[in-house]
mmCIF file of C-alpha atoms in Angstrom:
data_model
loop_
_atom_site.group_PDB
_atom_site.id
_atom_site.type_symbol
_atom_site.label_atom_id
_atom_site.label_comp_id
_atom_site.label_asym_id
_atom_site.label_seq_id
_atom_site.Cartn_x
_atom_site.Cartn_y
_atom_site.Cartn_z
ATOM 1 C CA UNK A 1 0.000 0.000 0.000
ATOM 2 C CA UNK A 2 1.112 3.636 -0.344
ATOM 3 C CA UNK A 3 1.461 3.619 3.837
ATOM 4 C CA UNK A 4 3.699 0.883 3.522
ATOM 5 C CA UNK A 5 6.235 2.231 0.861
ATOM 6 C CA UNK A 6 5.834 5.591 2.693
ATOM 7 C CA UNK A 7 6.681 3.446 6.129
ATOM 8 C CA UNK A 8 9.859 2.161 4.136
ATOM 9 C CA UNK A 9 11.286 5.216 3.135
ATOM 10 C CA UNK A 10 11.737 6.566 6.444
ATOM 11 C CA UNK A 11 12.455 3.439 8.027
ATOM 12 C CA UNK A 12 15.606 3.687 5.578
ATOM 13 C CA UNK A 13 16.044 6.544 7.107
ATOM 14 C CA UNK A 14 15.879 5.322 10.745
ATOM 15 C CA UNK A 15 18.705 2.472 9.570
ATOM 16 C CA UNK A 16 21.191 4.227 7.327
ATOM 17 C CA UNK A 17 20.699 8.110 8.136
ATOM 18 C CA UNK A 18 21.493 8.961 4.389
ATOM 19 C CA UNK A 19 22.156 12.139 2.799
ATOM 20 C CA UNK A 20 19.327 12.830 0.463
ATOM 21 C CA UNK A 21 19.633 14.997 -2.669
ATOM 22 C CA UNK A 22 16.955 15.829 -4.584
ATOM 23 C CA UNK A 23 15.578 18.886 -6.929
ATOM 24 C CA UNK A 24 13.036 21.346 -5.690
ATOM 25 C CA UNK A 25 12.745 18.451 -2.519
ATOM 26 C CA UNK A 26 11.722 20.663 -0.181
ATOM 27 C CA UNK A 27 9.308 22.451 -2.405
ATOM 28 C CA UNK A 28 7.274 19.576 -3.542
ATOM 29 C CA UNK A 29 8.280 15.686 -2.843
ATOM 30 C CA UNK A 30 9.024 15.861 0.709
ATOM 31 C CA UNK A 31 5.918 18.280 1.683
ATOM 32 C CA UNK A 32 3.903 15.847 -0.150
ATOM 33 C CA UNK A 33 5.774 12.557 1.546
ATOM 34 C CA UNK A 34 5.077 14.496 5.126
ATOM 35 C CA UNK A 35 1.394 14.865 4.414
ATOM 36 C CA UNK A 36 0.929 11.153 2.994
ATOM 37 C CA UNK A 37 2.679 10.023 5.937
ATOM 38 C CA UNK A 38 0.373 11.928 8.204
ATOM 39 C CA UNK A 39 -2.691 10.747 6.038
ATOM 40 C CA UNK A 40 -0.855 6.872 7.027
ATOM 41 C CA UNK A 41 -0.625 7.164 10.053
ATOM 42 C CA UNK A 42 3.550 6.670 9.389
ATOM 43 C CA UNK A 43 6.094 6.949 12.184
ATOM 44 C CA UNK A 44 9.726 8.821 10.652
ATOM 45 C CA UNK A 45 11.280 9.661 13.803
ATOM 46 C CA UNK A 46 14.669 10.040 12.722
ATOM 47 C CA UNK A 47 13.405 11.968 9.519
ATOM 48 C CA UNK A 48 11.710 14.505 12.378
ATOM 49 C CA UNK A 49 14.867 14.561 14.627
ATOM 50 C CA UNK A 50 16.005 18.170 15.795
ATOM 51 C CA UNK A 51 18.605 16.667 18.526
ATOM 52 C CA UNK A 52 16.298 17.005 21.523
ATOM 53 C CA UNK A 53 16.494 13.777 22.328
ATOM 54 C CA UNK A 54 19.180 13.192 24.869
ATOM 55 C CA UNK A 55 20.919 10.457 22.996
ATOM 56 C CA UNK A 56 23.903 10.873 21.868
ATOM 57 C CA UNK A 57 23.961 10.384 18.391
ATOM 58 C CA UNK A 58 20.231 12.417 17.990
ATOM 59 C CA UNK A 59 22.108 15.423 19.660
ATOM 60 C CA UNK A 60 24.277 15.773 16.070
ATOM 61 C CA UNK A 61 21.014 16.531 14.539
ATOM 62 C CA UNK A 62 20.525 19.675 16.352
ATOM 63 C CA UNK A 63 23.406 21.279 13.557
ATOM 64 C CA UNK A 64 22.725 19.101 10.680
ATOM 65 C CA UNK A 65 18.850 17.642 10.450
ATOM 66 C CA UNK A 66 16.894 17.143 7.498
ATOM 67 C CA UNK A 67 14.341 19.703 8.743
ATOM 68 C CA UNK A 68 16.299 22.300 8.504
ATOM 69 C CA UNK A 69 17.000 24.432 5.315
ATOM 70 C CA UNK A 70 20.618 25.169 5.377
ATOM 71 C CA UNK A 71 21.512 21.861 6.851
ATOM 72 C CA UNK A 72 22.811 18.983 4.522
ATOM 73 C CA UNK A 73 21.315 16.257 5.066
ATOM 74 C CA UNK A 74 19.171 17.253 3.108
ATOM 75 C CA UNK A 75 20.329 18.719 -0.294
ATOM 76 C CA UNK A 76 17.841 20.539 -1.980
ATOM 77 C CA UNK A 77 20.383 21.124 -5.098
ATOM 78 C CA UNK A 78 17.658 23.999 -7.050
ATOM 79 C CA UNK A 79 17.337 25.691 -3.401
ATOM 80 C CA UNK A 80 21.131 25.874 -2.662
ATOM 81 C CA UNK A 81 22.071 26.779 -6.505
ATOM 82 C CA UNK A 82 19.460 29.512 -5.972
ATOM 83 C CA UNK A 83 21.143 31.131 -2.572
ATOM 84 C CA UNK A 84 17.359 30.054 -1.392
ATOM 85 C CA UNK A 85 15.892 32.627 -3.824
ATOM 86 C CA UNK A 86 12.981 31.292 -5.132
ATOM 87 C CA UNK A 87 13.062 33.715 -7.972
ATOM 88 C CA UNK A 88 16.027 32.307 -9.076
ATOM 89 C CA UNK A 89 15.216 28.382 -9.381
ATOM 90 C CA UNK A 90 15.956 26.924 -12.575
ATOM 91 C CA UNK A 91 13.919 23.752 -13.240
ATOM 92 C CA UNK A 92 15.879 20.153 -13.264
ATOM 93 C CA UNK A 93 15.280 19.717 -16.932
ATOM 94 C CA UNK A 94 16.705 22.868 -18.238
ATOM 95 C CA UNK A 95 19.441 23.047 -16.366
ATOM 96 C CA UNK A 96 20.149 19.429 -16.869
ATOM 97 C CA UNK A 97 20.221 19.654 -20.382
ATOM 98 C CA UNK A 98 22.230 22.896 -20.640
ATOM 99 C CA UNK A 99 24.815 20.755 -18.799
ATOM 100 C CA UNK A 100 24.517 18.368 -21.569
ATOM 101 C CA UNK A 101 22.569 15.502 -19.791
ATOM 102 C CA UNK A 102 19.206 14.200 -21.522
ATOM 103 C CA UNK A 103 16.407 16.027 -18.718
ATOM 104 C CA UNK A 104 13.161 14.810 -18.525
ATOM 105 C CA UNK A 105 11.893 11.814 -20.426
ATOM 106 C CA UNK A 106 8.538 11.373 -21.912
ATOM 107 C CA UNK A 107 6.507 13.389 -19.617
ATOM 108 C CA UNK A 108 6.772 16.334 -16.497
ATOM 109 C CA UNK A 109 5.713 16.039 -12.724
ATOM 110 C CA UNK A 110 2.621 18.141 -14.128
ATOM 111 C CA UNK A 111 2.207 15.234 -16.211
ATOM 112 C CA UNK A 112 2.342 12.679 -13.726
ATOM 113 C CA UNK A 113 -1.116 12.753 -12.168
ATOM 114 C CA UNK A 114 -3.420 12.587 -14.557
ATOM 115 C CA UNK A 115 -1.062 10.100 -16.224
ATOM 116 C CA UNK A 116 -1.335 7.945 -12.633
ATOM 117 C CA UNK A 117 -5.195 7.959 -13.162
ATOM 118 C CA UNK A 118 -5.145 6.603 -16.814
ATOM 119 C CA UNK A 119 -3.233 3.550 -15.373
ATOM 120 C CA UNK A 120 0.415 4.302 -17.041
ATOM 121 C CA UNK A 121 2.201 3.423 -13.787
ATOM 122 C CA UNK A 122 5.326 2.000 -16.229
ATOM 123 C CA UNK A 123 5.641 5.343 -17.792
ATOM 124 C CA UNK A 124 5.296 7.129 -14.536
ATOM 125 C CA UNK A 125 7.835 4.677 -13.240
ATOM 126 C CA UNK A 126 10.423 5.278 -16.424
ATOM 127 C CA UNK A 127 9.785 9.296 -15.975
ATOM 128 C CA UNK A 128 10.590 8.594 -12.792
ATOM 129 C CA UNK A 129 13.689 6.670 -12.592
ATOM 130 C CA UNK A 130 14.971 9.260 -15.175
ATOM 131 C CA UNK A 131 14.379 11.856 -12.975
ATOM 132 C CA UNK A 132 16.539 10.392 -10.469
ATOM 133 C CA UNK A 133 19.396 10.339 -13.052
ATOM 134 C CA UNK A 134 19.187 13.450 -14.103
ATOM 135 C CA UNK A 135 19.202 14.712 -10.414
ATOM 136 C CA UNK A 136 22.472 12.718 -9.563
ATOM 137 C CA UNK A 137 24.089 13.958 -12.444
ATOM 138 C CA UNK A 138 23.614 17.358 -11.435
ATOM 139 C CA UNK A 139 24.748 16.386 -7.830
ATOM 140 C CA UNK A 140 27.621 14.958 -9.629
ATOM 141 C CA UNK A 141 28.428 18.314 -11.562
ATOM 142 C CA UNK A 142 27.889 20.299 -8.240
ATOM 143 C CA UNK A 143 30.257 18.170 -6.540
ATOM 144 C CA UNK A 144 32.734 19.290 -9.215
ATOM 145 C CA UNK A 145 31.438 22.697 -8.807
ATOM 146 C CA UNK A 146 32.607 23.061 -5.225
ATOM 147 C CA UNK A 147 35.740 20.890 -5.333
ATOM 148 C CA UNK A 148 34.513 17.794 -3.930
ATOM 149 C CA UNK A 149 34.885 15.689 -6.909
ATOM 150 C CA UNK A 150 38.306 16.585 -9.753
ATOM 151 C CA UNK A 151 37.729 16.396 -13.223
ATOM 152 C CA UNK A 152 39.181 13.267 -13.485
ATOM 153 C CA UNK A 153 36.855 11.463 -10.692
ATOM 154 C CA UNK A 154 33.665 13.642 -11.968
ATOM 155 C CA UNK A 155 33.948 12.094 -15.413
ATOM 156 C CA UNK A 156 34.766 8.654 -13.793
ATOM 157 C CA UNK A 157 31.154 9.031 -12.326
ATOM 158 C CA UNK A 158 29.791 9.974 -15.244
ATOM 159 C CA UNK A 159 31.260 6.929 -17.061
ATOM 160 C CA UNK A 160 30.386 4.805 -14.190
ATOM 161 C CA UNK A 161 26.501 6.297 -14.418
ATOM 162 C CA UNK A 162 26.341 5.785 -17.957
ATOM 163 C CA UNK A 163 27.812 1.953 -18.091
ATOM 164 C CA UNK A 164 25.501 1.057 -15.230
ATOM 165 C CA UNK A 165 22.228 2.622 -17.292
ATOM 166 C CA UNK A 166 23.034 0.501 -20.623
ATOM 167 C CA UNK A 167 23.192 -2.693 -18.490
ATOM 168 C CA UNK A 168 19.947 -1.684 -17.299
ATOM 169 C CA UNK A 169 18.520 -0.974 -21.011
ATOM 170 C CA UNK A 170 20.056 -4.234 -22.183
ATOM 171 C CA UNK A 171 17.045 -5.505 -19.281
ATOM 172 C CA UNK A 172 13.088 -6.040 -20.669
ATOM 173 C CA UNK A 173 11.812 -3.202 -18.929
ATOM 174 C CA UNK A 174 14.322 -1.053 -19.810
ATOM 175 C CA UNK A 175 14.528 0.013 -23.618
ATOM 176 C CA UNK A 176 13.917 3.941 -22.121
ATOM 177 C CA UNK A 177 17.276 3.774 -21.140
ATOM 178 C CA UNK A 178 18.699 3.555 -24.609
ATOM 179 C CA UNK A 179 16.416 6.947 -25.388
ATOM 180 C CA UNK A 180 18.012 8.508 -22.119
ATOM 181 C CA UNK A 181 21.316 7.539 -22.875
ATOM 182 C CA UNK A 182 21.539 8.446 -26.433
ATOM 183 C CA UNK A 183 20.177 12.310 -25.275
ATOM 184 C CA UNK A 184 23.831 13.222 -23.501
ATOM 185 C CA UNK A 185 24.656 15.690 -25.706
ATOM 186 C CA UNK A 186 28.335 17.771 -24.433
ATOM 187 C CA UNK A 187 29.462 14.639 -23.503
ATOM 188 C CA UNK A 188 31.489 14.595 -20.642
ATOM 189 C CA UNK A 189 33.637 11.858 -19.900
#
């Protein structure tokens, strides 16, 4: 059910305290998680943490929580590239393809709902997934951005990205990866 994916998002949470990274995050998909998880009835305790608690390890969330705007664990990348000006977000697929990545495929989040109620979960699913990619190769390119990644290890990524997508396009479910992969355009690496 949706309660139960909801349930297992933030119990990943709870295990492996990841950083997440997403694209306009904070603006739409974790508002919307919050309220479905309300709706379920879902517990995301470390998700919520704000180092109250007097555990130890909950304290470090006080400084860095994924509440918090200007805290990393959660990246909002089109937030932080903005300097948190909203006037100044550039959407995912624009900026994605300007960097010479494919952007969106088949469809936009606009897209997504009225897709969802004529039954096309696999191309909701494939719009999806390719959002994801295109989101990670932008936090790849920030990470070069900043200095966290050289050119040399950036472009290893983006190699390493790209190999991993054609093994999954050489799979039955998915031939969109071929369309995805043949859309880099500056290529990179």
């Amino acid at each position: 059910t949706e309660g139960d994916i909801i349930q297992e998002f933030y119990q990943l949470i709870d295990r492996h305290t990841p950083q997440l990274v997403s694209w306009n995050g904070s603006g739409f998909d974790l508002p919307v998680l919050n309220y479905r998880a309300l709706v379920h009835q879902v517990t995301a305790s470390r998700f919520w943490e704000m180092g109250e608690s007097q555990d130890y390890d909950a304290r470090e969330f006080k400084y860095n929580n994924y509440i918090a705007r200007y805290h990393l664990r959660h990246l909002d990348l089109m937030d932080l590239l903005a300097f948190y000006q909203s006037k100044a977000n550039a959407p995912l697929d624009s900026l994605a393809k300007l960097c010479g990545f494919p952007g969106k495929m088949g469809m936009d989040g606009s897209q997504v709902w009225p897709a969802y109620l004529e039954g096309k979960l696999p191309e909701i699913r494939r719009y999806c997934e390719t959002d994801v990619a295109n989101t990670y190769l932008m936090y790849c390119r920030f990470q070069l951005l900043r200095g966290a990644f050289s050119k040399e290890e950036y472009e290893l990524e983006v190699e390493f990205v790209k190999k991993n997508l054609l093994q999954e396009a050489n799979k039955p479910d998915g031939s969109h990866w071929h369309e995805y992969l043949s859309g880099f355009t500056n290529d990179v690496s």
